[in-house]
Tab-separated table of C-alpha atoms in Angstrom:
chain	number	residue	atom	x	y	z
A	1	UNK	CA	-6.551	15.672	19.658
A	2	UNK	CA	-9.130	15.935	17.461
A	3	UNK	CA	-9.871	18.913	15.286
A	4	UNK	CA	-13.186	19.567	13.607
A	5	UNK	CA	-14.534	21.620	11.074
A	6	UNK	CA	-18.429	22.477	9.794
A	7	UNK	CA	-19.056	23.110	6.538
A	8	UNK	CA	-21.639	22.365	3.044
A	9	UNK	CA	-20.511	20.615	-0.029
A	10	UNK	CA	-19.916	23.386	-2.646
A	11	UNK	CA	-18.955	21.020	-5.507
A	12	UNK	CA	-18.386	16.740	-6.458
A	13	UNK	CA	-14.888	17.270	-8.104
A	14	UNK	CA	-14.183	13.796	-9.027
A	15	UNK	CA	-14.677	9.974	-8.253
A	16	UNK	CA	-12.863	7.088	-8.055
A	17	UNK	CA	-13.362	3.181	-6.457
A	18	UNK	CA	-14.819	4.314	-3.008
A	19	UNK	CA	-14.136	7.974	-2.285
A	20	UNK	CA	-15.588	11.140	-3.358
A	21	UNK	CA	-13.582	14.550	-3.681
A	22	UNK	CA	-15.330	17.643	-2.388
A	23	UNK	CA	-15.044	21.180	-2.241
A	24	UNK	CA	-16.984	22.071	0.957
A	25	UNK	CA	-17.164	25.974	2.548
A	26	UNK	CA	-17.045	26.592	6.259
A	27	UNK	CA	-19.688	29.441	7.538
A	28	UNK	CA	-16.227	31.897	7.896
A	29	UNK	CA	-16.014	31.402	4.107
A	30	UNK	CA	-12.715	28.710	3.852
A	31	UNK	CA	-13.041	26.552	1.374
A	32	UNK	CA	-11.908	22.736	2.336
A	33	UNK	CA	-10.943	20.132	-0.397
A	34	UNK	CA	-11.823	17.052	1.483
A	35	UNK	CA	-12.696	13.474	0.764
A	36	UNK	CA	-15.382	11.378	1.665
A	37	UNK	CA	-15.749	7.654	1.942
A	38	UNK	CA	-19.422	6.848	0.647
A	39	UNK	CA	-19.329	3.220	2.007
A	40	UNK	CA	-19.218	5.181	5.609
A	41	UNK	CA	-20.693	7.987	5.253
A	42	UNK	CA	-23.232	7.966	2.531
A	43	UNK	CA	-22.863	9.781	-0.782
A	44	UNK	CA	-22.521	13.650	-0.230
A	45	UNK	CA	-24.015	16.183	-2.922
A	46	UNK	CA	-23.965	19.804	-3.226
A	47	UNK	CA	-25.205	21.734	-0.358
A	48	UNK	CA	-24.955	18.517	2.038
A	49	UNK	CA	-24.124	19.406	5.844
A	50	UNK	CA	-20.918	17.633	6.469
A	51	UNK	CA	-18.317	17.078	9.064
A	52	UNK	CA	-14.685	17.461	8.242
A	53	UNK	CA	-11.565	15.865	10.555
A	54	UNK	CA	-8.920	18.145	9.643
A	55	UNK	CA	-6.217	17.401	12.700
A	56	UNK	CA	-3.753	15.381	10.070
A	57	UNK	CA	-4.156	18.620	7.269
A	58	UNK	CA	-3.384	21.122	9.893
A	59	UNK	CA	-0.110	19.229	10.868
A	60	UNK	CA	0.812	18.963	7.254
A	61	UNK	CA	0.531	15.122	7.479
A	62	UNK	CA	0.315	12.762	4.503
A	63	UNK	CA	-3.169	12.973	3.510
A	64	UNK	CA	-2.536	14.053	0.410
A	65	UNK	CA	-4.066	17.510	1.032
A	66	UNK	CA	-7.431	16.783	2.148
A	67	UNK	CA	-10.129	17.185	4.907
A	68	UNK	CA	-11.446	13.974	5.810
A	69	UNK	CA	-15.430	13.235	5.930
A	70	UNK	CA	-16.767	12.206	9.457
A	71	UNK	CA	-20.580	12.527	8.717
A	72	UNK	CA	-23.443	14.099	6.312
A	73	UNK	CA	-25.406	14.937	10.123
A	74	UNK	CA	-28.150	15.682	8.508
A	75	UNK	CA	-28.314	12.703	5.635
A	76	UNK	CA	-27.381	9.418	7.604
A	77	UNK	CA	-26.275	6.627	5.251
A	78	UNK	CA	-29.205	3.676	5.375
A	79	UNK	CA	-28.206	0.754	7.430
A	80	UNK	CA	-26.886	-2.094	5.533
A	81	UNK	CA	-27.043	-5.518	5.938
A	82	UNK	CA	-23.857	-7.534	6.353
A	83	UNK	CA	-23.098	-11.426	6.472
A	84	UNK	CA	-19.763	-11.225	8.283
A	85	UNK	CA	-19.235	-9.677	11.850
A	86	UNK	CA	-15.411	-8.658	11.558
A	87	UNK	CA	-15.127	-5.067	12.449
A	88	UNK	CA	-12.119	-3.217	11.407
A	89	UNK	CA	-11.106	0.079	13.018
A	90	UNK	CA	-12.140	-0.698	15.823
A	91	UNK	CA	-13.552	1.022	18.842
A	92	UNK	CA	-12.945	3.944	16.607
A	93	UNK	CA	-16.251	6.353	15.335
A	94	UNK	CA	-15.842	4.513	11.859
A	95	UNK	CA	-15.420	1.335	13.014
A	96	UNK	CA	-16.390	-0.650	10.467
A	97	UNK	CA	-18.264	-4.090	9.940
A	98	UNK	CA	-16.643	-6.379	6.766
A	99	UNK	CA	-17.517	-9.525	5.113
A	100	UNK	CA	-14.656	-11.605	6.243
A	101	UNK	CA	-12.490	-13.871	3.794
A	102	UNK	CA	-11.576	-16.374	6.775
A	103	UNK	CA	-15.321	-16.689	7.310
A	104	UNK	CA	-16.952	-16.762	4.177
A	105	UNK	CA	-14.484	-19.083	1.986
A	106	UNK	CA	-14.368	-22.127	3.656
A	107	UNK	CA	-10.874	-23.404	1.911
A	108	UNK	CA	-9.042	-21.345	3.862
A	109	UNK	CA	-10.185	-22.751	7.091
A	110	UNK	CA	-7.354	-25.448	6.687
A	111	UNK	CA	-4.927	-24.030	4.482
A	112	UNK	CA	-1.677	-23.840	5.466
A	113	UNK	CA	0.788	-23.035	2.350
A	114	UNK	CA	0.818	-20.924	-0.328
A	115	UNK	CA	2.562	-23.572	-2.557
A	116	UNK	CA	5.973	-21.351	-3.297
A	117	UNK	CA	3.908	-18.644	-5.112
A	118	UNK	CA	6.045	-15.553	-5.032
A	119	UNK	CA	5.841	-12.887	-2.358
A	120	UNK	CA	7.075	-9.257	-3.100
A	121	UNK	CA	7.487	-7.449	0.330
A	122	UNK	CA	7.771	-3.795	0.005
A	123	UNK	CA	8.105	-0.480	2.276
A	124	UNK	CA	6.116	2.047	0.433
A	125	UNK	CA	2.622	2.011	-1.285
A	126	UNK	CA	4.598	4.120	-4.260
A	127	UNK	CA	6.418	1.010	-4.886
A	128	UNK	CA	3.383	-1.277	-5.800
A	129	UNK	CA	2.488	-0.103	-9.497
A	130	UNK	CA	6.458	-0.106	-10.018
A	131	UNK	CA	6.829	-3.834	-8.996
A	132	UNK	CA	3.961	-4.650	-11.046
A	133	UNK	CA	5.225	-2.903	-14.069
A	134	UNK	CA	8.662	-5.366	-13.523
A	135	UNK	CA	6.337	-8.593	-12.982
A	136	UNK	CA	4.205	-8.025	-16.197
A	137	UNK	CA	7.344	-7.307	-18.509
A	138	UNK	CA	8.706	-10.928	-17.240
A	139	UNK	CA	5.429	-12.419	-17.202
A	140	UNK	CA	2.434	-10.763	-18.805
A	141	UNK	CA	-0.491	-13.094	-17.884
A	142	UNK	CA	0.628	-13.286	-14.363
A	143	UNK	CA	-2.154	-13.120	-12.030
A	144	UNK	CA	-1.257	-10.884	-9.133
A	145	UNK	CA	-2.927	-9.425	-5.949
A	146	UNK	CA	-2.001	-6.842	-3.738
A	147	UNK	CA	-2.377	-7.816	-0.013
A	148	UNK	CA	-2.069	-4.526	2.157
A	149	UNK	CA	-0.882	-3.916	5.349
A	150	UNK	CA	-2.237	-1.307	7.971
A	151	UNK	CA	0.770	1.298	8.237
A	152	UNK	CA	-0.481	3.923	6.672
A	153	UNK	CA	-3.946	4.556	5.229
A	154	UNK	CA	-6.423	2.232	6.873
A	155	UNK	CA	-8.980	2.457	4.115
A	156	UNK	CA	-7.714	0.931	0.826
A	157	UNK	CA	-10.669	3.476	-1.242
A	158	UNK	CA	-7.804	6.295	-0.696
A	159	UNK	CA	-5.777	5.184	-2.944
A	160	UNK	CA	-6.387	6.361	-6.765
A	161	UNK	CA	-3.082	4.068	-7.618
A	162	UNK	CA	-4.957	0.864	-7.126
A	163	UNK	CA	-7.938	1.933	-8.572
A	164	UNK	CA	-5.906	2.388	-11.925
A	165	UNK	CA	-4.193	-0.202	-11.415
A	166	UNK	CA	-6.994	-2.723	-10.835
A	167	UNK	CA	-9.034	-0.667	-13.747
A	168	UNK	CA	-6.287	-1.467	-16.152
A	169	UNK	CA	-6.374	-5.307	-15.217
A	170	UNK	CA	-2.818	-5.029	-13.514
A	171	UNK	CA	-4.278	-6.430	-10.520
A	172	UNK	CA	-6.032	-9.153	-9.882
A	173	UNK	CA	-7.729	-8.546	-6.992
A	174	UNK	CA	-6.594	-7.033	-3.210
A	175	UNK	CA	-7.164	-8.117	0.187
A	176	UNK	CA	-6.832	-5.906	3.178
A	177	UNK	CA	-5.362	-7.142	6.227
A	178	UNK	CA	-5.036	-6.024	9.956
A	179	UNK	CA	-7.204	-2.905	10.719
A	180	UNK	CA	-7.028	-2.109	6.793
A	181	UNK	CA	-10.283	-2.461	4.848
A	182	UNK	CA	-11.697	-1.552	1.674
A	183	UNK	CA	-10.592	-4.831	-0.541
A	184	UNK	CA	-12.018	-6.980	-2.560
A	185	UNK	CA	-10.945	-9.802	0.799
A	186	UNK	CA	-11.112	-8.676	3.939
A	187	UNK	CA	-8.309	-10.744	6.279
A	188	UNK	CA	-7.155	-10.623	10.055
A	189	UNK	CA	-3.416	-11.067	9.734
A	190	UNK	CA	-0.985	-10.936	7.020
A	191	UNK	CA	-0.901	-14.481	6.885
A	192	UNK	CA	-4.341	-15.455	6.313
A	193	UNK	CA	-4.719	-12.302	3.571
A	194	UNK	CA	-1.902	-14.380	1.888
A	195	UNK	CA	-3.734	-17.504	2.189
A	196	UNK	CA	-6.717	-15.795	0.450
A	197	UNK	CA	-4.596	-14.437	-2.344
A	198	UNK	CA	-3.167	-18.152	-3.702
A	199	UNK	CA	-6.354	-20.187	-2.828
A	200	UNK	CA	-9.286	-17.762	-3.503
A	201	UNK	CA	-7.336	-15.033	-5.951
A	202	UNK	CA	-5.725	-17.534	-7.396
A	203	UNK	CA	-2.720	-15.161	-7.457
A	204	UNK	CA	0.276	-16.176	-8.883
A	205	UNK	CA	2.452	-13.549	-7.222
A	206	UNK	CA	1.406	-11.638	-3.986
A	207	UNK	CA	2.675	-8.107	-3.288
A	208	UNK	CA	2.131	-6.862	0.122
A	209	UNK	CA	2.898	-3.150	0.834
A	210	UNK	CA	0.950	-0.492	3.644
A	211	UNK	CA	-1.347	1.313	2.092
A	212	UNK	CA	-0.399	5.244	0.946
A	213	UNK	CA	1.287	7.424	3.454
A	214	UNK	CA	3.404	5.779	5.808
A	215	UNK	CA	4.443	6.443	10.033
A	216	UNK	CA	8.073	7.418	10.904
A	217	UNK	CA	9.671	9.305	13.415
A	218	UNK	CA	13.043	9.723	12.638
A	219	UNK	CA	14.181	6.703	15.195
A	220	UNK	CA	15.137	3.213	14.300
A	221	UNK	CA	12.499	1.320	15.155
A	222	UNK	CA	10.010	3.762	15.190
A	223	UNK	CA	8.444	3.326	11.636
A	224	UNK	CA	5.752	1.609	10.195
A	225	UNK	CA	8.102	-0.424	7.198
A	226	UNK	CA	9.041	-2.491	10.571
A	227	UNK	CA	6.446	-4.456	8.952
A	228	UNK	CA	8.265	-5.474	5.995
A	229	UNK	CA	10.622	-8.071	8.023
A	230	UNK	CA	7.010	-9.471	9.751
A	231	UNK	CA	5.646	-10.002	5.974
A	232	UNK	CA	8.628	-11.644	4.934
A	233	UNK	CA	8.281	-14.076	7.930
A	234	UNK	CA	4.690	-14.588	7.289
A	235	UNK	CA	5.686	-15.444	3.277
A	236	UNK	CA	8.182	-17.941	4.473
A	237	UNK	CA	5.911	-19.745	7.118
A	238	UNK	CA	3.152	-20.534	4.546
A	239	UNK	CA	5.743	-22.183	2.050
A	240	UNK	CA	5.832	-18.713	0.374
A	241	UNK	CA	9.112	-17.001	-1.772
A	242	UNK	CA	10.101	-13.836	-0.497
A	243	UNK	CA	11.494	-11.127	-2.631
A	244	UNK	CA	12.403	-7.749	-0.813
A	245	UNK	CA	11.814	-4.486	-2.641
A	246	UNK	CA	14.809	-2.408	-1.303
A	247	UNK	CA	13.885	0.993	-0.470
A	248	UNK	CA	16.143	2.967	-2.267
A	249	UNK	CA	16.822	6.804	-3.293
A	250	UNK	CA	19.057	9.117	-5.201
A	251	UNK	CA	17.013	12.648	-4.138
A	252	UNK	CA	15.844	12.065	-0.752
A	253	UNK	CA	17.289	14.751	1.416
A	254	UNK	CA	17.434	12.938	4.471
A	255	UNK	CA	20.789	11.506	4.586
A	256	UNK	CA	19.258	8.079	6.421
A	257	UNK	CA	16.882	7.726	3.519
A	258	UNK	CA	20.049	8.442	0.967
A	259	UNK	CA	21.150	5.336	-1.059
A	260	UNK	CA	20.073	2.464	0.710
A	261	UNK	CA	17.050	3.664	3.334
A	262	UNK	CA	18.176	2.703	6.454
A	263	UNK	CA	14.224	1.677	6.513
A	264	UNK	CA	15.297	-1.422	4.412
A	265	UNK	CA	18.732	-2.314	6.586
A	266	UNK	CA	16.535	-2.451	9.912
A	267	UNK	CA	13.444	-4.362	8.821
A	268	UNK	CA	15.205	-6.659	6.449
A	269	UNK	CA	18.525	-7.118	8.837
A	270	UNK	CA	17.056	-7.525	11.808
A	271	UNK	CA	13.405	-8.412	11.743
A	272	UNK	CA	12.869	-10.734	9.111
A	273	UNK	CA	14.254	-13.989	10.210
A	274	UNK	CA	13.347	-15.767	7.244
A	275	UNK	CA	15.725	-16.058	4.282
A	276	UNK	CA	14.218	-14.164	1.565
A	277	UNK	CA	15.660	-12.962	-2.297
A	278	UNK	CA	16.964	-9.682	-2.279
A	279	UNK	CA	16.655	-7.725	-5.433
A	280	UNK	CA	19.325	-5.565	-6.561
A	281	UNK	CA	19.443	-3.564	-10.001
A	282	UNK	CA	22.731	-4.257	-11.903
A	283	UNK	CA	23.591	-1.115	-13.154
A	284	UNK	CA	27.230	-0.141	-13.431
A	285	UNK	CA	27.346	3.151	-12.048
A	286	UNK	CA	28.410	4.707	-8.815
A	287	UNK	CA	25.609	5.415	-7.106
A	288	UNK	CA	24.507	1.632	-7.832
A	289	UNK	CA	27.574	0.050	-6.580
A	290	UNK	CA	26.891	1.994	-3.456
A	291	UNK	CA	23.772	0.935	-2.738
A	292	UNK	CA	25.204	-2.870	-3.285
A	293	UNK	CA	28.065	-2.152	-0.920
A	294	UNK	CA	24.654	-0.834	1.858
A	295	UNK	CA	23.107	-3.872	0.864
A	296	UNK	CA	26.059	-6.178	1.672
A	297	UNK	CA	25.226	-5.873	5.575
A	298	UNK	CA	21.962	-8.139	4.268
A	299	UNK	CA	24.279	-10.752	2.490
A	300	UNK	CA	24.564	-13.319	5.611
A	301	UNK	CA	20.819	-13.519	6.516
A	302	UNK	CA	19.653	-13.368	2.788
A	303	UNK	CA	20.374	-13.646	-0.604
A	304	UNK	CA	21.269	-10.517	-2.866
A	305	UNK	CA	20.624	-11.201	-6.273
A	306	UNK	CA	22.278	-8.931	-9.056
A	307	UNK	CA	18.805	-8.254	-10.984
A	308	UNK	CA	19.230	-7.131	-14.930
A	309	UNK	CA	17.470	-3.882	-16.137
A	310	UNK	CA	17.037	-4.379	-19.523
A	311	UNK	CA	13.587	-3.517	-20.733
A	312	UNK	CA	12.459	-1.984	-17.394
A	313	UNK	CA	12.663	1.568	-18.277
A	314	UNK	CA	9.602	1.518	-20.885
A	315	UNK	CA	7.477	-0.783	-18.555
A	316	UNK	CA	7.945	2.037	-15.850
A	317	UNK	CA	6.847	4.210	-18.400
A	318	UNK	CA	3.758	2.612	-19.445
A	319	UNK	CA	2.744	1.906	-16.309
A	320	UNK	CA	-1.156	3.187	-16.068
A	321	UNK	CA	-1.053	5.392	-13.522
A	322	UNK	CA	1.152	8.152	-12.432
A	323	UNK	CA	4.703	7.147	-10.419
A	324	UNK	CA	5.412	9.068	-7.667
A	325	UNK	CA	7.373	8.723	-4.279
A	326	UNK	CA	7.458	11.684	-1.604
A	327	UNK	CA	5.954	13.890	-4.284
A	328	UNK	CA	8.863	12.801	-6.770
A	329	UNK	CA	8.244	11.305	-10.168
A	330	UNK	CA	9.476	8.634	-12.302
A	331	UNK	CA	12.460	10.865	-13.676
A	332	UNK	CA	13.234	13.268	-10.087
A	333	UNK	CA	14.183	9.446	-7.917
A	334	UNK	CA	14.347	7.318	-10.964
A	335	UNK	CA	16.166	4.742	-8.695
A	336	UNK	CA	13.255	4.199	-6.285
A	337	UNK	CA	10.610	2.817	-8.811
A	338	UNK	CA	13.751	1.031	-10.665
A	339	UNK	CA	14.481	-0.825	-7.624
A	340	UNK	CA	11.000	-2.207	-6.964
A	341	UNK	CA	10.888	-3.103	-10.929
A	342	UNK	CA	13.490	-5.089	-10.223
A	343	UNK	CA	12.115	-6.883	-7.295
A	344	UNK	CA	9.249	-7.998	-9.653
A	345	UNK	CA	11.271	-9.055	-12.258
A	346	UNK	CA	12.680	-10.685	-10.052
A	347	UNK	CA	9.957	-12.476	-8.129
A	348	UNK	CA	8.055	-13.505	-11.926
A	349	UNK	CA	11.559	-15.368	-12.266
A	350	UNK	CA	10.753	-17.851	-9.291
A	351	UNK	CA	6.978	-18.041	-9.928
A	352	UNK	CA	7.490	-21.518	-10.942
């Protein structure tokens, strides 16, 4: 169920591609931060009317902390003419109508391959800037979009990572795929959003990830990353190279997420089909060789490659935005962000 709250915009706090942070008061005197999407709603300013969705902060859920902007009731955005006729979110209130890339660009009406070009498949939107950091080390000029999935944030404007990331020229463009939206493509599938990144990006190497925050339930097949397998397929279909990210931790107290994430075992063991590279950090150390011994189980339907870490540690370090997992930085699960540099090194190996 839904759960609404009615408040005024006290204060803009900051601003960054697509979203506005608020402080807004409620009549009873709470105070909300909350975020608002000015492409939906319009652009609030102090002392605005606004409606807040606050179901997902009440739970505790991953929203990183904030009330969500349904409306300015009082200040309705202007209507805005589009050219496309996609609508994403569908049948939702904020259903929105994007520009699509399969109907605007007519190349990709009969493209079929993405001529070999790399494809880093990954479980967690904390993993993206990580990957990227290993790509550029190996291969500085590459050109590299971010295709994301729909398994956790829908609107691709949440995320300050990309926005730093695309502001520092680490990206070069993203696409949005599924019910996602907010990129600088808008695609149907995974497929077709990869399509769009080789023949309209002109990517080099694709990374496709869900966008922040993520769906689990504790079961085996109850969690978004399912996807992961279904993007490695895709990769492979269109001529692509696949390179998994492995989803690993060393401070993750769940003992399924410990190691190896059982996360990675389920959607690269048993849902992709599709032989993809599987990156794996050659470190000589205990906790390392356990994680290789997890990742044997992957060995028959893929390839585990031993992945050197030489030079990783300062790319992860200059890496233009902030590194975090599950509220954990670069230094608290150090192994997490080292084993998606890895997968990019990896992956800017193979780009030719």
């Amino acid at each position: 169920m839904m759960r609404w709250r009615q408040g005024r915009v006290a204060a803009v706090r900051k601003e960054w591609r697509g979203a506005t942070e608020l402080d807004v008061t409620t009549p009873d005197g709470q105070m909300f931060q909350a975020l608002a999407y000015p492409g939906l709603v319009g652009r609030p300013v102090p002392g605005d009317e606004v409606l807040l969705s606050v179901g997902a902060l009440d739970l505790g859920l991953g929203t990183g902390g904030y009330a969500l902007v349904v409306a300015l009731p009082s200040r309705l955005p202007a209507d805005e003419p589009t050219a496309g006729h996609m609508v994403k979110a569908r049948y939702t209130p904020l259903q929105t109508i994007v520009d699509g890339a399969e109907e605007r660009h007519p190349e990709l009406a009969k493209a079929t391959s993405v001529d070999g070009m790399p494809v880093v498949v990954a479980d967690l939107h904390s993993s993206v800037p990580a990957v990227l950091a290993g790509i550029l080390k190996a291969r500085p000029s590459a050109r590299i979009a971010y295709v994301m999935t729909d398994g956790g944030a829908l609107p691709l404007w949440f995320s300050r990572t990309v926005d730093g990331l695309q502001t520092a020229g680490w990206l070069t463009g993203t696409v949005t795929v599924g019910q996602a939206f907010g990129g600088d493509l808008e695609c149907v599938t995974t497929h077709s959003g990869l399509l769009a990144a080789r023949h309209v990006l002109h990517a080099d190497i694709a990374v496709v990830a869900q966008g922040p925050g993520n769906l689990g339930t504790g079961s085996v097949w109850g969690f978004s990353g399912v996807a992961c397998g279904e993007a490695i397929n895709a990769a492979a279909v269109l001529d692509g190279r696949p390179v998994a990210a492995l989803r690993v931790s060393s401070a993750d107290a769940r003992e399924r997420h410990q190691g190896l994430s059982h996360h990675s075992l389920t959607a690269y063991g048993k849902v992709a089909l599709a032989r993809a590279d599987v990156a794996l950090p050659d470190v000589p150390t205990e906790f390392w060789d356990g994680v290789a011994a997890q990742a044997s189980a992957l060995s028959e339907r893929h390839t585990v490659v031993r992945v050197p870490v030489d030079g990783l540690d300062a790319a992860l370090r200059a890496c233009p935005v902030p590194l975090s997992t599950m509220g954990r930085g670069l230094d608290e699960d150090y192994p997490a962000f080292l084993a998606a540099a890895c997968a990019g090194r990896l992956a800017a190996t193979v780009m030719d």
